[in-house]
Each structure stands twice: as structure tokens, then as C-alpha cells.
Coordinates of C-alpha atoms in Angstrom, one line a residue:
X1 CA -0.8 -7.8 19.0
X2 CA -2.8 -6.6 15.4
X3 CA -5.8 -8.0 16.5
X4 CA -7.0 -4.5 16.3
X5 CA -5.6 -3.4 13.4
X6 CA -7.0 -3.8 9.8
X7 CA -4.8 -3.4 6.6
X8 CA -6.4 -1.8 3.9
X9 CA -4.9 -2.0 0.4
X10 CA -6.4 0.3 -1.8
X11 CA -6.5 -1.5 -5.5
X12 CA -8.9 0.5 -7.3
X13 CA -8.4 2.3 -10.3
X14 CA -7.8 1.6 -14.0
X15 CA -4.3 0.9 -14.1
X16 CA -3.6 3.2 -17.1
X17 CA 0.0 4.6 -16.2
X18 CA 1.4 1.0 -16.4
X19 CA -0.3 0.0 -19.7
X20 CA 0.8 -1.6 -21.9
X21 CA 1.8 -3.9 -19.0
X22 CA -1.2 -3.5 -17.1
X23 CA -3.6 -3.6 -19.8
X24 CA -5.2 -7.1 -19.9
X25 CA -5.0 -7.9 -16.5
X26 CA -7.6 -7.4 -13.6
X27 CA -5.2 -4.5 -11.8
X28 CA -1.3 -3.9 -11.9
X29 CA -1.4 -5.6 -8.4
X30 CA -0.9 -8.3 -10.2
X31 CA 2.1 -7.7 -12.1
X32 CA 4.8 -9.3 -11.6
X33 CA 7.7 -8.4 -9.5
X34 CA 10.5 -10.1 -8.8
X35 CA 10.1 -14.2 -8.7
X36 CA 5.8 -13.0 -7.1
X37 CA 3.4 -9.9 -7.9
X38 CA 3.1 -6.3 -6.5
X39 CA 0.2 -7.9 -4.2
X40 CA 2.3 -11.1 -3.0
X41 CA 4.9 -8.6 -1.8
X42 CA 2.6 -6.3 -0.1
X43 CA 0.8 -9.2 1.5
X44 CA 4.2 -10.7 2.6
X45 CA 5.3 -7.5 5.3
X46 CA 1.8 -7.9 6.6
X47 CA 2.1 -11.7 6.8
X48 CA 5.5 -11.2 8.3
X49 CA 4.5 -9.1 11.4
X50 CA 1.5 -11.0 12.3
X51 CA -1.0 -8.8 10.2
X52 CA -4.3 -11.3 10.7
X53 CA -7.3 -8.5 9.2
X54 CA -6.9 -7.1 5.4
X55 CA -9.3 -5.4 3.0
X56 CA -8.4 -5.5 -0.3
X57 CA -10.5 -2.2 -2.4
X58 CA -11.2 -3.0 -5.7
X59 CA -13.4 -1.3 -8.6
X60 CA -16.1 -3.8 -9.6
X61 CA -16.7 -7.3 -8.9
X62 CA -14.8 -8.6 -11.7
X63 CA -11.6 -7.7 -10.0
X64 CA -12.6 -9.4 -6.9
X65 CA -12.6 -13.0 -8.3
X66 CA -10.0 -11.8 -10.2
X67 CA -7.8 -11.6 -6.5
X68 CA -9.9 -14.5 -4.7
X69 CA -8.7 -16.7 -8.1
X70 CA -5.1 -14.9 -8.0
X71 CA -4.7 -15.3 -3.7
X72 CA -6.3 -19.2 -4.0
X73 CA -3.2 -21.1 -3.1
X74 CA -2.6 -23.5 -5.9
X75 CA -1.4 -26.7 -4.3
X76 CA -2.0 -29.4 -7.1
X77 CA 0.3 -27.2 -8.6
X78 CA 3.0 -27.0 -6.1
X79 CA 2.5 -31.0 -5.9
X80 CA 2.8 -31.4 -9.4
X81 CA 6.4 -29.2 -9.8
X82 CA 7.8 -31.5 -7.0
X83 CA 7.1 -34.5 -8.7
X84 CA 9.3 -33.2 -11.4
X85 CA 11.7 -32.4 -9.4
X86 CA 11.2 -28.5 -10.2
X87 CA 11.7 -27.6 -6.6
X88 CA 13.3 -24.1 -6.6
X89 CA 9.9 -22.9 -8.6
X90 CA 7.8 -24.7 -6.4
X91 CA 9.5 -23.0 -3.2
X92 CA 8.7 -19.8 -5.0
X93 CA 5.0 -20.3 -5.6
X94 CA 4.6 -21.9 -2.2
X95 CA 6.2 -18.4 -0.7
X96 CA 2.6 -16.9 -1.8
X97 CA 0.2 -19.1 -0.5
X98 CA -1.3 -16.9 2.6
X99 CA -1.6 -18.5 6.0
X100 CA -5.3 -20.1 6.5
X101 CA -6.0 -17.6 9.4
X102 CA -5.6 -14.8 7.5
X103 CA -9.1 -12.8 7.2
X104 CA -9.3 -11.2 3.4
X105 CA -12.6 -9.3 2.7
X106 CA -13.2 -7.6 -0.2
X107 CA -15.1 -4.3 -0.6
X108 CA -16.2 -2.8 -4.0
X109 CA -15.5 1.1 -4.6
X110 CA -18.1 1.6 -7.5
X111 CA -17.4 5.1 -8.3
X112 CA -13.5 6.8 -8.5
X113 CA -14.6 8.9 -5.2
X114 CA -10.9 9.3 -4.0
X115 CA -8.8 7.6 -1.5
X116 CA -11.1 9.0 1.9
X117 CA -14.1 7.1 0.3
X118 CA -11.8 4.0 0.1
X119 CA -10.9 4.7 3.6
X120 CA -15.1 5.3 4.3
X121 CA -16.2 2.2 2.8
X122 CA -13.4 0.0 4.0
X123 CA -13.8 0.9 7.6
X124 CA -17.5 -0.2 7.7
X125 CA -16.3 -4.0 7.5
X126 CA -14.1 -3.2 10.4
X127 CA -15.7 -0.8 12.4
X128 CA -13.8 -1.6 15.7
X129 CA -10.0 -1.2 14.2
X130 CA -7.6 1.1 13.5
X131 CA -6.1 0.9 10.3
X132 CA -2.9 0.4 7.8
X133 CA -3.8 2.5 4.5
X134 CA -1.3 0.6 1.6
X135 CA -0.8 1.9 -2.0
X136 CA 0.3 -1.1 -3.7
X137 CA 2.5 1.5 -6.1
X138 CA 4.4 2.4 -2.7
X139 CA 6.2 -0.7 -2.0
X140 CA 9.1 -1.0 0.3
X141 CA 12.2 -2.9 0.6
X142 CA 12.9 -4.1 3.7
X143 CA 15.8 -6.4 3.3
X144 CA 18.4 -4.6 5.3
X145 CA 16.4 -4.2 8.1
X146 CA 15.2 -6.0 11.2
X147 CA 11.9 -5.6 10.6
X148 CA 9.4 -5.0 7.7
X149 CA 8.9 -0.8 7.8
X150 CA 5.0 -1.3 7.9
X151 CA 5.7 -3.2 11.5
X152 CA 7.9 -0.2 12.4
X153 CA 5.7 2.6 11.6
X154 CA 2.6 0.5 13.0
X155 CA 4.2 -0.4 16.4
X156 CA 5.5 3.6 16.7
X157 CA 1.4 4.0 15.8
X158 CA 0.4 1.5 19.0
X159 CA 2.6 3.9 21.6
X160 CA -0.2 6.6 20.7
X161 CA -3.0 5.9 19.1
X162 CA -4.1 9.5 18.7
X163 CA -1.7 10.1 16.1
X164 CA -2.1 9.8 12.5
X165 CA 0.8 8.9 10.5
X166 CA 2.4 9.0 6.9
X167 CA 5.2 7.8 5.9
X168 CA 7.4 10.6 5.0
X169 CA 10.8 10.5 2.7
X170 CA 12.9 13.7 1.8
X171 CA 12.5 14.3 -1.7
X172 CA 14.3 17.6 -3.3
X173 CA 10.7 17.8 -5.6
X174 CA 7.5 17.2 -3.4
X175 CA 5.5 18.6 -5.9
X176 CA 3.3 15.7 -6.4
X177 CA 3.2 14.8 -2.9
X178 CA 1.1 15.7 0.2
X179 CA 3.3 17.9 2.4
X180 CA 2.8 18.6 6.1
X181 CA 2.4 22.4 6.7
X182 CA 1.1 23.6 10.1
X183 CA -0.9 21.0 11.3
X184 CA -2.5 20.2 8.0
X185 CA -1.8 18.0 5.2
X186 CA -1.2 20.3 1.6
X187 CA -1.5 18.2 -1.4
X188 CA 1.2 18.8 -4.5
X189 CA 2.1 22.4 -2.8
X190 CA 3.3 24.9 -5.3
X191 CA 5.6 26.4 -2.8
X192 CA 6.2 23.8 -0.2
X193 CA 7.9 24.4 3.5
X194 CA 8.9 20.8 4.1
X195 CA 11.1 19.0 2.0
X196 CA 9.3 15.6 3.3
X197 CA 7.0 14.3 1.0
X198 CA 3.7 11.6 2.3
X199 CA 3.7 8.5 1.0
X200 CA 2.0 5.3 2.4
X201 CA 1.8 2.8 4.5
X202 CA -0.4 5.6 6.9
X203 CA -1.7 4.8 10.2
X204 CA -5.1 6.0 10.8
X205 CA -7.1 6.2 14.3
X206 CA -10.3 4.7 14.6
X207 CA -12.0 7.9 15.8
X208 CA -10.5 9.5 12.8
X209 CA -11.9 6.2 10.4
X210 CA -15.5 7.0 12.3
X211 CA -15.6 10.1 10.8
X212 CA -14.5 9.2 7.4
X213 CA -17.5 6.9 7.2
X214 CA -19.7 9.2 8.3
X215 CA -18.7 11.3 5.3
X216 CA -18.8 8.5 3.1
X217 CA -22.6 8.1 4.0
X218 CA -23.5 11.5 3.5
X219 CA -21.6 11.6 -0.2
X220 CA -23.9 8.3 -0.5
X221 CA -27.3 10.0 0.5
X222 CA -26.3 13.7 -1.3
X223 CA -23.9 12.6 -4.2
X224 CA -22.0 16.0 -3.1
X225 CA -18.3 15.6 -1.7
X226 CA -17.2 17.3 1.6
X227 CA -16.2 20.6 1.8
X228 CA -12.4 20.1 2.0
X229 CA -12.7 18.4 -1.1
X230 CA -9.6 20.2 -3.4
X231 CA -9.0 18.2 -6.4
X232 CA -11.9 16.8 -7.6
X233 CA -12.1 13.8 -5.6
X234 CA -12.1 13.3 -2.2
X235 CA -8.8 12.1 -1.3
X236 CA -7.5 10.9 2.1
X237 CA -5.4 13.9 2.9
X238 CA -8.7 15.1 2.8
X239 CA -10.4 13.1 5.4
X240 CA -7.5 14.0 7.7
X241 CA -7.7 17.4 7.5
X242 CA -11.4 17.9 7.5
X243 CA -11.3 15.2 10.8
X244 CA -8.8 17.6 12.6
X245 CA -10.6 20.8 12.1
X246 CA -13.9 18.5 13.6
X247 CA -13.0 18.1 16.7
X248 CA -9.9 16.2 16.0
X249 CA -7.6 18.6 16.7
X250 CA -9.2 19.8 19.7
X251 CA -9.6 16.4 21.3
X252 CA -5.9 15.7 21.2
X253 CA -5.5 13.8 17.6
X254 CA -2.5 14.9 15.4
X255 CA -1.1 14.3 11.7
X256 CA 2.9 14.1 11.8
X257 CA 5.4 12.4 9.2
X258 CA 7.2 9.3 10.4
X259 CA 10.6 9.3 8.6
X260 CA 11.7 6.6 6.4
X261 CA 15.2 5.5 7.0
X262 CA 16.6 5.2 3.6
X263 CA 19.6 3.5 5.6
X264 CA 17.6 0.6 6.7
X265 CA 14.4 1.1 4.4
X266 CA 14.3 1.7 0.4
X267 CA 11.1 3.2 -1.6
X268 CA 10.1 1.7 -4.3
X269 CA 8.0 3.4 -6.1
X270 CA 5.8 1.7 -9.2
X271 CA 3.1 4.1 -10.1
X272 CA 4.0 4.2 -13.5
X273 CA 5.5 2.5 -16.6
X274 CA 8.9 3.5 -15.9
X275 CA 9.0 3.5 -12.3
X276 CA 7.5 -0.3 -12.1
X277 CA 10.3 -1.1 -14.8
X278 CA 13.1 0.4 -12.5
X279 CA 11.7 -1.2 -10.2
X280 CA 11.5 -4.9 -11.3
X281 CA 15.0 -4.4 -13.3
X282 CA 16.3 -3.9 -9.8
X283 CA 14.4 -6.6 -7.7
X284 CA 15.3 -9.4 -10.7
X285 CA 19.1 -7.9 -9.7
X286 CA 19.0 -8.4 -5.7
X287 CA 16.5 -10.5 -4.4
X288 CA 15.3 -13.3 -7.2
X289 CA 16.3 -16.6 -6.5
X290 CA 17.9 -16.2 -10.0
X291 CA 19.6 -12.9 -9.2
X292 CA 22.6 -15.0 -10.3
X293 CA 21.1 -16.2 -13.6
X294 CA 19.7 -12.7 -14.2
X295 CA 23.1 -10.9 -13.2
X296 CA 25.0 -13.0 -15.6
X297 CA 22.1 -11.8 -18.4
X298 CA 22.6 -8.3 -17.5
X299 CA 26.1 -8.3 -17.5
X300 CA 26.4 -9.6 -21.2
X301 CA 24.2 -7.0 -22.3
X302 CA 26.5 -4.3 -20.7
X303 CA 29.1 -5.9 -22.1
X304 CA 28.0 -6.3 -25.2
X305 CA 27.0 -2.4 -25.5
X306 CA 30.8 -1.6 -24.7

């Protein structure tokens, strides 16, 4: 049912707004969260729906191997904690290992271009998809849901293909968010009309991933950045906007939010030091398989504070 859709997870960057944490490590994918890593539970919605093609973006070839070593499913290892009867550990580190027809390519972003030329340079190792744009700092918990929210949004994405989505949540401050304002995507608005703020997974049209990459070929041959570049970089709100005022609008193509259910569906997001700390505090608290362990830990701290 995905065969025609490729999942790009967009791990470039420095890492600075999680350091110290994410100081001597490849990329703050690889943190730790919960009993796995901000990548494992990225991976794991994508796994869960039937996700087959992903592109991991990273900065430099270092960080590749860096993945490829970190996604290589250690089974000596697995074998080894079962021997010693350390079960419960090895169920957690076999819950990572990805399923052997899982395609993972890796594409190098050399220069801090912006999210479109993520977007540009991703799309030219799967010219003939559609795609899933992640930020691994926008993670999602599914739990009380039927389905993981990337399926959801992706399968609402399938009944039209000529629609671009984002994610949208209400937020009383969408200051530092991409709004939608008459057709067009406005990034950290100083006076905002929509109290929905962007955020990913986004769902991106092929047509509209054509024109990215040609773009991303002229920045390559020119060293200039398109027109509708705002902020320095040339970001993926961007590409959408600049693909709708080229003929995207007129040939039927769209940009619309598609609501998050915070009923069904909770944001987590981990895009700095002490948003990834709320964050882990509260997945070590409802979903480790030593939430009861860690509760009991928690609660003598708060009663000891008392």
C-alpha cells in the first residue's frame, strides 16, 4: 500500500540545543528515550504501518556509519542476554532490530541549506514517490490510538494526492511555528490568523518534490537560494510556497493543516534540552517496561521533597 511512498527523516544539524546531552554523540537521534532512541521510535510508526522506503538526511559521512553501526541489529548480543537469562532486556533490544525488507538509504546534506534542500536532495534517490517529511524532534505518541498518527495523516494524504499536508496542533503561541494564512504557509508570524501551528510528519506530492529538486539543482549550479527564501536558509515552507505560486496552485495542488487529535494523539516535542527531558521523564513514567521500577523511584523522590 506505501510502495509509493518514501519516509524522509531529516537528521542533519549540529545538535546544539540538547548539549550537553547531545554533545559526544553522532546526532540527538540517538539519544535515548524511553527503554530505545529518538530514531528507534520514529522508525517503529513507520515499521508499524508497513513503511518499506526511508531516507535518513544526515550532515557528513561520519554520521552515516554512525546510523548504519547504530540500526545494525546486534544479535550475538541478543543471544548472549538470553543465555543469562536477561530476557526482559533482550526483548527490549530485539524491539529495534528493523525488518530485513526495509530499504534505508542514506543521503549526505553537506551544507546547512534548510529543510527544502533536504527535501531536494532526498527526493533524487526516490524520484518516483511521494513522501513522509519527519523531524525526529517532533515525535508522537500514539498509544491511545488505533493507529500510529503518521499512518493516519498518510492514508488521509493517499484519498488526494494533490494535497500537501502538515500536521497542525492548536497552540495559544504559534510564534515559532509555520502558520497557514491564505493559501500560503507564514513562518514564525508576528501577528498570526490561525491559532494552528505546523509541525511534522508532512505529506508532500511528488509533483511538488519535482520541483523542489529542481531548485536544489539550480542552488547547486548558482550557490544562490530561491527567491522565496525568508530566513536565511531555504526551508521547506519555502519549497511549498514557491511550488504553489509555480503552477501548483493553478494545477489544482493545495497546502492545508491536518489536525492532530490530542484525544487520541500526544506531541511530543524534543527540540531542546528541556523539552527532550520532559519528554523522557514522562516516557520512563508510561511506557518503559520499568514504568513500575521507575514510578516507585519517582515517587520517593516526591515523597521525600514533602
Amino acid at each position: 500500500m506505501y510502495e509509493n511512498i518514501e519516509f524522509i527523516i531529516a537528521c542533519g544539524g549540529k545538535s546544539t540545543r540538547n548539549y550537553p546531552h547531545s554533545q559526544a554523540i553522532a546526532h540527538k537521534c540517538l539519544l535515548p528515550f524511553g527503554d530505545v532512541r529518538l530514531i528507534d521510535y520514529v522508525l517503529k510508526d513507520i515499521i508499524a504501518m508497513g513503511g518499506k522506503h526511508i531516507t535518513i538526511v544526515c550532515s557528513d559521512a561520519s554520521t552515516v556509519q554512525a546510523f548504519q553501526q547504530a540500526l545494525t541489529p546486534p544479535a550475538a548480543v541478543e543471544a548472549k542476554l538470553r543465555k543469562f537469562g536477561k530476557n526482559e532486556i533482550a526483548d527490549v533490544l530485539k524491539s529495534i532490530f528493523l525488518p530485513a525488507d526495509i530499504d534505508i538509504k542514506y543521503v549526505i546534506q553537506e551544507k546547512p541549506l534548510g529543510t527544502a534542500h533536504v527535501l531536494g536532495l532526498a527526493h533524487r534517490v526516490s524520484k518516483n514517490r511521494h513522501a513522509v517529511l519527519i523531524f525526529p524532534d517532533d515525535l508522537i505518541d500514539s498509544t491511545k490510538a488505533s493507529v500510529p498518527f503518521i499512518k493516519q495523516i498518510t492514508d488521509s494524504f493517499l484519498k488526494n494526492p494533490k494535497q500537501i499536508l502538515l500536521t497542525g496542533v492548536r497552540k495559544t503561541d504559534v510564534s515559532n511555528n509555520a502558520v497557514l494564512q491564505n493559501g500560503r504557509l507564514i513562518e514564525k508570524p508576528k501577528e498570526p490568523l490561525s491559532d494552528i501551528a505546523g509541525y511534522s510528519p508532512c505529506l508532500f506530492p511528488k509533483e511538488c518534490l519535482d520541483y523542489i529538486e529542481e531548485q536544489t539543482a539550480q542552488i547547486e549550479k548558482t550557490g544562490v537560494l530561491p527567491d522565496q527564501s525568508v530566513m536565511g536558509e531555504w526551508v521547506y515552507t519555502d519549497g511549498i510556497n514557491g511550488f504553489l505560486d509555480h503552477n501548483g496552485e493553478k494545477n489544482g495542488f493545495f497546502v492545508q493543516m491536518f489536525l492532530l487529535n490530542p484525544q487520541e494523539y500526544v506531541l511530543l516535542d524534543t527540540g531542546n534540552l528541556e523539552l527532550y527531558e520532559a519528554a523522557l521523564i514522562r516516557e520512563l513514567l508510561m511506557h518503559s517496561r520499568f514504568l513500575k521500577q521507575n514510578r516507585a523511584i519517582a515517587q520517593q523522590i516526591l515523597n521525600a521533597d514533602k
